[in-house]
Short mmCIF file of C-alpha atoms in Angstrom, two decimals:
data_model
loop_
_atom_site.label_atom_id
_atom_site.label_comp_id
_atom_site.label_asym_id
_atom_site.label_seq_id
_atom_site.Cartn_x
_atom_site.Cartn_y
_atom_site.Cartn_z
CA MET A 1 0.00 0.00 0.00
CA ASP A 2 1.51 3.30 -1.00
CA ARG A 3 1.42 6.48 1.02
CA TYR A 4 -1.59 8.10 -0.68
CA THR A 5 -3.72 4.98 -0.40
CA ALA A 6 -2.98 4.82 3.33
CA ILE A 7 -3.95 8.49 3.77
CA VAL A 8 -7.24 7.92 1.91
CA ALA A 9 -7.97 4.81 3.98
CA ILE A 10 -7.27 6.57 7.29
CA THR A 11 -9.35 9.58 6.24
CA ALA A 12 -12.23 7.30 5.27
CA LEU A 13 -12.03 5.50 8.62
CA ILE A 14 -12.08 8.75 10.59
CA THR A 15 -14.93 10.21 8.51
CA GLY A 16 -16.93 7.00 8.76
CA SER A 17 -16.44 6.83 12.52
CA ILE A 18 -17.62 10.42 12.94
CA MET A 19 -20.68 9.75 10.77
CA ILE A 20 -21.61 6.62 12.71
CA ALA A 21 -21.19 8.43 16.04
CA THR A 22 -23.39 11.31 14.83
CA ILE A 23 -26.11 8.96 13.60
CA ALA A 24 -26.02 6.96 16.85
CA GLN A 25 -26.28 10.16 18.89
CA ALA A 26 -29.29 11.31 16.84
CA ILE A 27 -31.03 7.97 17.32
CA ALA A 28 -30.34 7.96 21.06
CA SER A 29 -31.61 11.51 21.36
CA SER A 30 -34.88 10.71 19.58
CA ILE A 31 -35.43 7.63 21.73
CA GLY A 32 -34.79 9.70 24.85
CA LYS A 33 -37.34 12.30 23.77
CA ARG A 34 -39.96 9.61 23.22
CA ARG A 35 -39.43 8.18 26.69
CA LYS A 36 -39.81 11.58 28.30
CA ALA A 37 -43.10 12.08 26.46
CA LEU A 38 -45.06 9.69 28.70
CA PRO A 39 -47.93 11.40 30.50
CA ASP A 40 -47.98 11.40 34.28
CA ALA A 41 -51.06 9.17 34.37
CA ALA A 42 -49.24 6.47 32.39
CA VAL A 43 -46.23 6.67 34.70
CA ASP A 44 -48.51 6.33 37.73
CA ARG A 45 -50.21 3.26 36.24
CA ILE A 46 -46.84 1.70 35.47
CA GLU A 47 -45.63 2.34 39.03
CA GLU A 48 -48.80 0.80 40.50
CA ARG A 49 -48.45 -2.22 38.27
CA LEU A 50 -44.80 -2.69 39.19
CA SER A 51 -45.75 -2.44 42.85
CA ARG A 52 -48.33 -5.20 42.45
CA ILE A 53 -45.82 -7.36 40.58
CA GLU A 54 -43.28 -6.83 43.37
CA GLN A 55 -45.84 -7.89 45.99
CA ALA A 56 -46.74 -10.98 43.99
CA VAL A 57 -43.09 -11.97 43.63
CA ASP A 58 -42.56 -11.53 47.38
CA ALA A 59 -45.59 -13.71 48.12
CA MET A 60 -44.32 -16.40 45.75
CA ALA A 61 -40.91 -16.31 47.44
CA VAL A 62 -42.54 -16.93 50.82
CA GLU A 63 -44.55 -19.86 49.43
CA VAL A 64 -41.49 -21.39 47.77
CA GLU A 65 -39.61 -21.14 51.08
CA ARG A 66 -42.49 -22.93 52.84
CA ILE A 67 -42.44 -25.69 50.22
CA SER A 68 -38.68 -26.12 50.57
CA GLU A 69 -38.96 -26.26 54.38
CA GLY A 70 -41.63 -28.95 54.07
CA GLN A 71 -39.47 -30.90 51.66
CA ARG A 72 -36.47 -30.70 54.01
CA PHE A 73 -38.65 -31.87 56.91
CA THR A 74 -40.03 -34.80 54.89
CA THR A 75 -36.55 -35.77 53.72
CA LYS A 76 -35.30 -35.71 57.32
CA LEU A 77 -38.19 -37.89 58.48
CA LEU A 78 -37.54 -40.41 55.72
CA ALA A 79 -33.81 -40.46 56.48
CA ASP A 80 -34.48 -40.97 60.20
CA ARG A 81 -36.96 -43.74 59.43
CA GLN A 82 -34.37 -45.61 57.36
CA ALA A 83 -31.71 -45.18 60.04
CA GLU A 84 -33.85 -46.79 62.76
CA PRO A 85 -33.84 -50.57 62.94
CA ALA A 86 -37.14 -52.24 62.13
CA PRO A 87 -39.09 -53.41 65.22
CA ARG A 88 -39.13 -57.14 65.70
CA GLY A 89 -42.45 -58.70 66.03
#
């Protein structure tokens, strides 16, 4: 590659990078403007819905913990039952 070809290639890379950065910034700016355009009522509904989802997830976590405790208890009972010698008749 001769000197002039290298200069053209480097210039094209720099120009292309600047163009891509400018286009990406414009896209990000337009997306940001759309997100800010939500009315307050919509934001309130979203917050209420997220709150209900959070409560439901917490309730499910409690129930899963109860199930796992029951399973551990049952497993312990079965292990203790196998460890004891069978009564002779």
